[in-house]
Structure formats: structure tokens, C-alpha cells
CSV table of C-alpha atoms in Angstrom, one decimal:
chain,number,residue,atom,x,y,z
G,1,MET,CA,-18.2,0.1,24.6
G,2,ASP,CA,-18.7,-2.0,27.6
G,3,THR,CA,-15.3,-1.6,29.3
G,4,LYS,CA,-16.4,-3.6,32.5
G,5,LYS,CA,-17.4,-6.6,30.3
G,6,ILE,CA,-14.0,-6.3,28.4
G,7,GLU,CA,-12.3,-6.3,31.8
G,8,GLU,CA,-14.1,-9.5,32.8
G,9,HIS,CA,-13.2,-11.3,29.6
G,10,VAL,CA,-9.4,-10.1,29.7
G,11,PHE,CA,-9.3,-11.5,33.4
G,12,GLY,CA,-10.7,-14.7,32.0
G,13,ILE,CA,-8.2,-14.8,29.1
G,14,LEU,CA,-5.3,-14.5,31.4
G,15,GLU,CA,-6.7,-17.4,33.5
G,16,ALA,CA,-7.1,-19.5,30.5
G,17,ILE,CA,-3.5,-19.0,29.3
G,18,GLY,CA,-2.3,-20.2,32.7
G,19,GLU,CA,-1.6,-16.8,34.3
G,20,ASP,CA,-2.6,-15.6,37.7
G,21,PRO,CA,-4.7,-12.3,37.0
G,22,ASP,CA,-4.2,-11.3,40.7
G,23,ARG,CA,-0.4,-11.3,40.7
G,24,GLU,CA,1.1,-7.8,41.0
G,25,GLY,CA,2.0,-7.3,37.3
G,26,LEU,CA,-1.3,-8.3,36.0
G,27,ARG,CA,-3.7,-6.9,38.8
G,28,GLU,CA,-4.5,-3.8,36.7
G,29,THR,CA,-4.1,-5.4,33.1
G,30,PRO,CA,-7.8,-6.0,32.6
G,31,ALA,CA,-8.6,-2.3,33.2
G,32,ARG,CA,-5.6,-1.2,31.1
G,33,VAL,CA,-6.7,-3.4,28.2
G,34,ALA,CA,-10.2,-2.1,28.4
G,35,ARG,CA,-9.1,1.5,28.3
G,36,MET,CA,-6.7,0.8,25.4
G,37,LEU,CA,-9.5,-0.9,23.3
G,38,ALA,CA,-11.8,2.0,23.9
G,39,GLU,CA,-9.1,4.4,22.6
G,40,VAL,CA,-7.8,2.4,19.7
G,41,LEU,CA,-11.3,1.3,18.6
G,42,GLU,CA,-12.9,4.6,19.0
G,43,GLY,CA,-14.1,4.6,15.4
G,44,THR,CA,-16.5,1.8,16.0
G,45,ALA,CA,-18.7,4.3,17.6
G,46,TYR,CA,-19.4,6.3,14.5
G,47,SER,CA,-20.6,5.6,11.0
G,48,ASN,CA,-18.8,7.0,7.9
G,49,HIS,CA,-21.5,9.7,7.7
G,50,GLU,CA,-20.9,10.7,11.2
G,51,ILE,CA,-17.1,10.9,10.7
G,52,ALA,CA,-17.7,12.9,7.6
G,53,GLU,CA,-19.9,15.4,9.7
G,54,MET,CA,-17.3,15.5,12.4
G,55,PHE,CA,-14.3,16.3,10.2
G,56,GLY,CA,-16.1,17.8,7.3
G,57,LYS,CA,-14.9,21.4,7.8
G,58,THR,CA,-14.5,22.8,4.3
G,59,PHE,CA,-13.5,26.0,2.6
G,60,THR,CA,-14.8,27.4,-0.7
G,61,ASN,CA,-12.7,26.3,-3.8
G,62,GLU,CA,-12.2,29.5,-5.7
G,63,ASN,CA,-12.0,27.7,-8.9
G,64,PRO,CA,-14.5,24.8,-8.8
G,65,SER,CA,-14.5,24.0,-12.5
G,66,ASP,CA,-10.8,23.5,-12.6
G,67,MET,CA,-10.8,19.6,-13.2
G,68,GLU,CA,-6.9,19.8,-13.5
G,69,SER,CA,-6.6,20.6,-9.8
G,70,ALA,CA,-6.3,17.8,-7.1
G,71,VAL,CA,-5.6,17.9,-3.5
G,72,VAL,CA,-3.0,15.3,-2.6
G,73,MET,CA,-1.9,14.2,0.9
G,74,ARG,CA,0.8,11.5,1.2
G,75,ASP,CA,2.2,9.2,4.0
G,76,ILE,CA,-0.6,9.7,6.5
G,77,THR,CA,0.5,7.2,9.2
G,78,VAL,CA,-2.3,5.0,10.9
G,79,PHE,CA,-2.6,1.7,12.5
G,80,SER,CA,-5.6,-0.6,12.9
G,81,TYR,CA,-6.5,-4.0,13.9
G,82,CYS,CA,-7.4,-7.0,11.6
G,83,GLU,CA,-10.9,-8.2,12.2
G,84,HIS,CA,-9.8,-11.9,11.6
G,85,HIS,CA,-7.1,-12.2,14.2
G,86,LEU,CA,-7.4,-8.9,16.3
G,87,ALA,CA,-3.8,-8.5,15.1
G,88,LEU,CA,-2.1,-5.1,14.6
G,89,MET,CA,-1.9,-3.7,11.1
G,90,TYR,CA,1.1,-1.3,11.4
G,91,ASP,CA,3.5,0.8,9.4
G,92,MET,CA,0.5,1.9,7.4
G,93,ARG,CA,0.8,4.8,5.1
G,94,VAL,CA,-2.3,6.3,3.5
G,95,ASN,CA,-2.1,8.5,0.4
G,96,VAL,CA,-5.3,10.4,-0.3
G,97,ALA,CA,-6.2,12.6,-3.3
G,98,TYR,CA,-9.4,14.2,-4.4
G,99,VAL,CA,-10.6,16.7,-7.0
G,100,PRO,CA,-12.4,19.6,-5.4
G,101,ARG,CA,-15.8,20.5,-6.6
G,102,GLY,CA,-16.6,23.7,-4.9
G,103,LYS,CA,-15.2,22.7,-1.5
G,104,VAL,CA,-11.9,21.9,-0.1
G,105,LEU,CA,-11.3,20.1,3.3
G,106,GLY,CA,-9.0,21.5,5.9
G,107,LEU,CA,-5.8,19.5,5.6
G,108,SER,CA,-5.7,18.3,9.2
G,109,LYS,CA,-9.2,16.9,8.5
G,110,ILE,CA,-7.9,14.5,5.9
G,111,ALA,CA,-5.5,12.9,8.4
G,112,ARG,CA,-8.2,12.9,11.2
G,113,ILE,CA,-10.6,11.1,8.8
G,114,CYS,CA,-7.9,8.5,8.1
G,115,ASP,CA,-7.1,8.0,11.8
G,116,MET,CA,-10.7,7.7,12.9
G,117,ALA,CA,-11.7,5.3,10.1
G,118,ALA,CA,-8.6,3.2,11.1
G,119,LYS,CA,-9.8,3.0,14.7
G,120,ARG,CA,-12.2,0.0,13.9
G,121,LEU,CA,-11.7,-3.7,13.5
G,122,GLN,CA,-10.7,-3.5,9.8
G,123,LEU,CA,-9.7,-5.1,6.6
G,124,GLN,CA,-7.2,-2.8,4.8
G,125,GLU,CA,-9.5,-3.0,1.7
G,126,ARG,CA,-12.4,-1.7,3.7
G,127,LEU,CA,-10.3,0.9,5.4
G,128,GLY,CA,-9.5,2.5,1.8
G,129,ARG,CA,-13.1,2.4,0.9
G,130,ASP,CA,-14.2,3.8,4.2
G,131,ILE,CA,-11.7,6.8,3.9
G,132,ALA,CA,-12.7,7.4,0.2
G,133,GLU,CA,-16.4,7.4,1.2
G,134,ILE,CA,-15.9,9.8,4.0
G,135,ILE,CA,-13.7,12.3,1.9
G,136,SER,CA,-16.2,12.1,-0.9
G,137,GLU,CA,-19.1,13.0,1.4
G,138,ALA,CA,-17.2,15.6,3.5
G,139,ALA,CA,-15.7,17.4,0.3
G,140,GLU,CA,-18.7,16.8,-1.7
G,141,THR,CA,-16.9,15.3,-4.7
G,142,PRO,CA,-17.2,12.0,-6.4
G,143,ASP,CA,-13.5,12.0,-7.4
G,144,VAL,CA,-11.4,10.4,-4.8
G,145,GLY,CA,-8.5,8.1,-4.7
G,146,VAL,CA,-6.9,6.2,-1.6
G,147,VAL,CA,-3.8,4.1,-1.7
G,148,ILE,CA,-2.7,2.2,1.5
G,149,SER,CA,0.5,0.3,2.2
G,150,GLY,CA,0.9,-1.5,5.5
G,151,CYS,CA,2.3,-4.5,7.4
G,152,HIS,CA,0.1,-7.0,9.1
G,153,SER,CA,1.2,-8.7,12.2
G,154,CYS,CA,-1.0,-11.7,11.3
G,155,MET,CA,1.5,-12.2,8.4
G,156,THR,CA,4.7,-10.9,10.1
G,157,ALA,CA,4.6,-12.2,13.6
G,158,ARG,CA,2.5,-15.4,13.3
G,159,GLY,CA,1.5,-17.9,10.6
G,160,ILE,CA,4.0,-17.4,7.7
G,161,ARG,CA,6.1,-15.0,9.7
G,162,ASN,CA,7.2,-13.0,6.6
G,163,ALA,CA,8.6,-10.0,8.2
G,164,SER,CA,9.0,-8.0,5.0
G,165,ALA,CA,5.6,-8.6,3.5
G,166,LYS,CA,3.6,-5.3,2.9
G,167,THR,CA,0.0,-5.1,1.6
G,168,VAL,CA,-1.0,-2.5,-0.9
G,169,THR,CA,-4.7,-1.6,-1.5
G,170,THR,CA,-6.2,1.0,-3.9
G,171,THR,CA,-9.7,2.5,-3.9
G,172,TYR,CA,-10.7,4.7,-6.8
G,173,MET,CA,-13.8,6.6,-7.1
G,174,GLY,CA,-15.2,8.8,-9.9
G,175,ALA,CA,-12.6,10.1,-12.2
G,176,PHE,CA,-9.9,8.2,-10.5
G,177,ARG,CA,-11.1,5.0,-11.9
G,178,SER,CA,-10.3,5.9,-15.5
G,179,ASN,CA,-7.9,8.8,-15.3
G,180,SER,CA,-4.3,7.4,-15.1
G,181,GLU,CA,-2.8,10.8,-14.5
G,182,LEU,CA,-5.0,11.2,-11.3
G,183,LYS,CA,-3.9,7.6,-10.2
G,184,ASP,CA,-0.3,8.6,-10.7
G,185,LEU,CA,-0.7,11.4,-8.1
G,186,ILE,CA,-1.3,8.9,-5.2
G,187,ASN,CA,0.6,5.7,-6.5
């Protein structure tokens, strides 16, 4: 990420909105914004495959043929930024479930995968798909479900300004597509 270029552009944006970027309260703002963007958009530096490798610590599942068994993690909190308005997507809750096929992920890795995938300019629909693809690769299973509920400031703070609107997206892979019992685990 080119933080120097970001600083230059933020300086220009401040000028364009009629502010004085050299006044005391704004002098360090371009550098702060550049550091913030490098942090909150860290995931742009990695492909889904690289994230799966980074957080793909697995353990052997002692009963790999047990299709009745699923790992479910609910209410993982993340935030992201909408690629259309660069607006905050907030109060996002991610529910993830997968059926182990010989390997299980360390629980913290599931939350880390969700967090890193969210650190990109995103669409909520793509975020669910990215998380599902990463979990599928990391756990070596085709059976993954992801449900995300969240608020979008492009809906709540501007435009229609509907503060109570929440968006819910679902991504189902493998057995989750047709098995309503598996879907019920994360809905």
C-alpha cells in the first residue's frame, strides 16, 4: 500500500472540501488516515489462498466419516468498507459452520479468517463467499455455510438514512446447499 500517495490525496481532499490541511487539528490527519487505511484494509494484500495458508492451522478429526458432526461459530464481529462509497459496514455478525472431513480448524483461526477477509473494500455478499472459500480450503472440506448480518453506513448515515436497516447474506457450499438441518445451524 502506497501510504505516501494516500497522504497526498487526503491532503488534497481536505483542501477540496474547504479545509486548511496546515491548521493544527489537521496537520497530521493525512498521515493518520494513511496508517488507518493500511490497518483496516490489510486484507487487500492477500489472496483467499494466502489467507487460507496463513490461518490454516488444522488438527486431525478423530471421526472423519461422521457427517452428522459440524463445527459452528456464531457472532464473530467484523467490520469492513463498502467498495461503492468507501462507507463503513458495521455491527456485522458472522456465523460460520463447516462439516469436518478429516481436519478441523483451530477455533481462533475461524475468527481470524473472517477478520482478514473483511479487511478489504468489500460487498457483503462477496465477504461471505470469500470466508466460505477460505474455510473450505483451510479445512479441506466442501461443506461450508456462512451467514452475515450487518449495517451499512451508506444506508444508515446517508442516502435513505434508514438507521434500523440490516442486510443479511447467506453463502452455502457443498452439503449446506441442500441440507436444511445444516442451514438451521447458522441461521
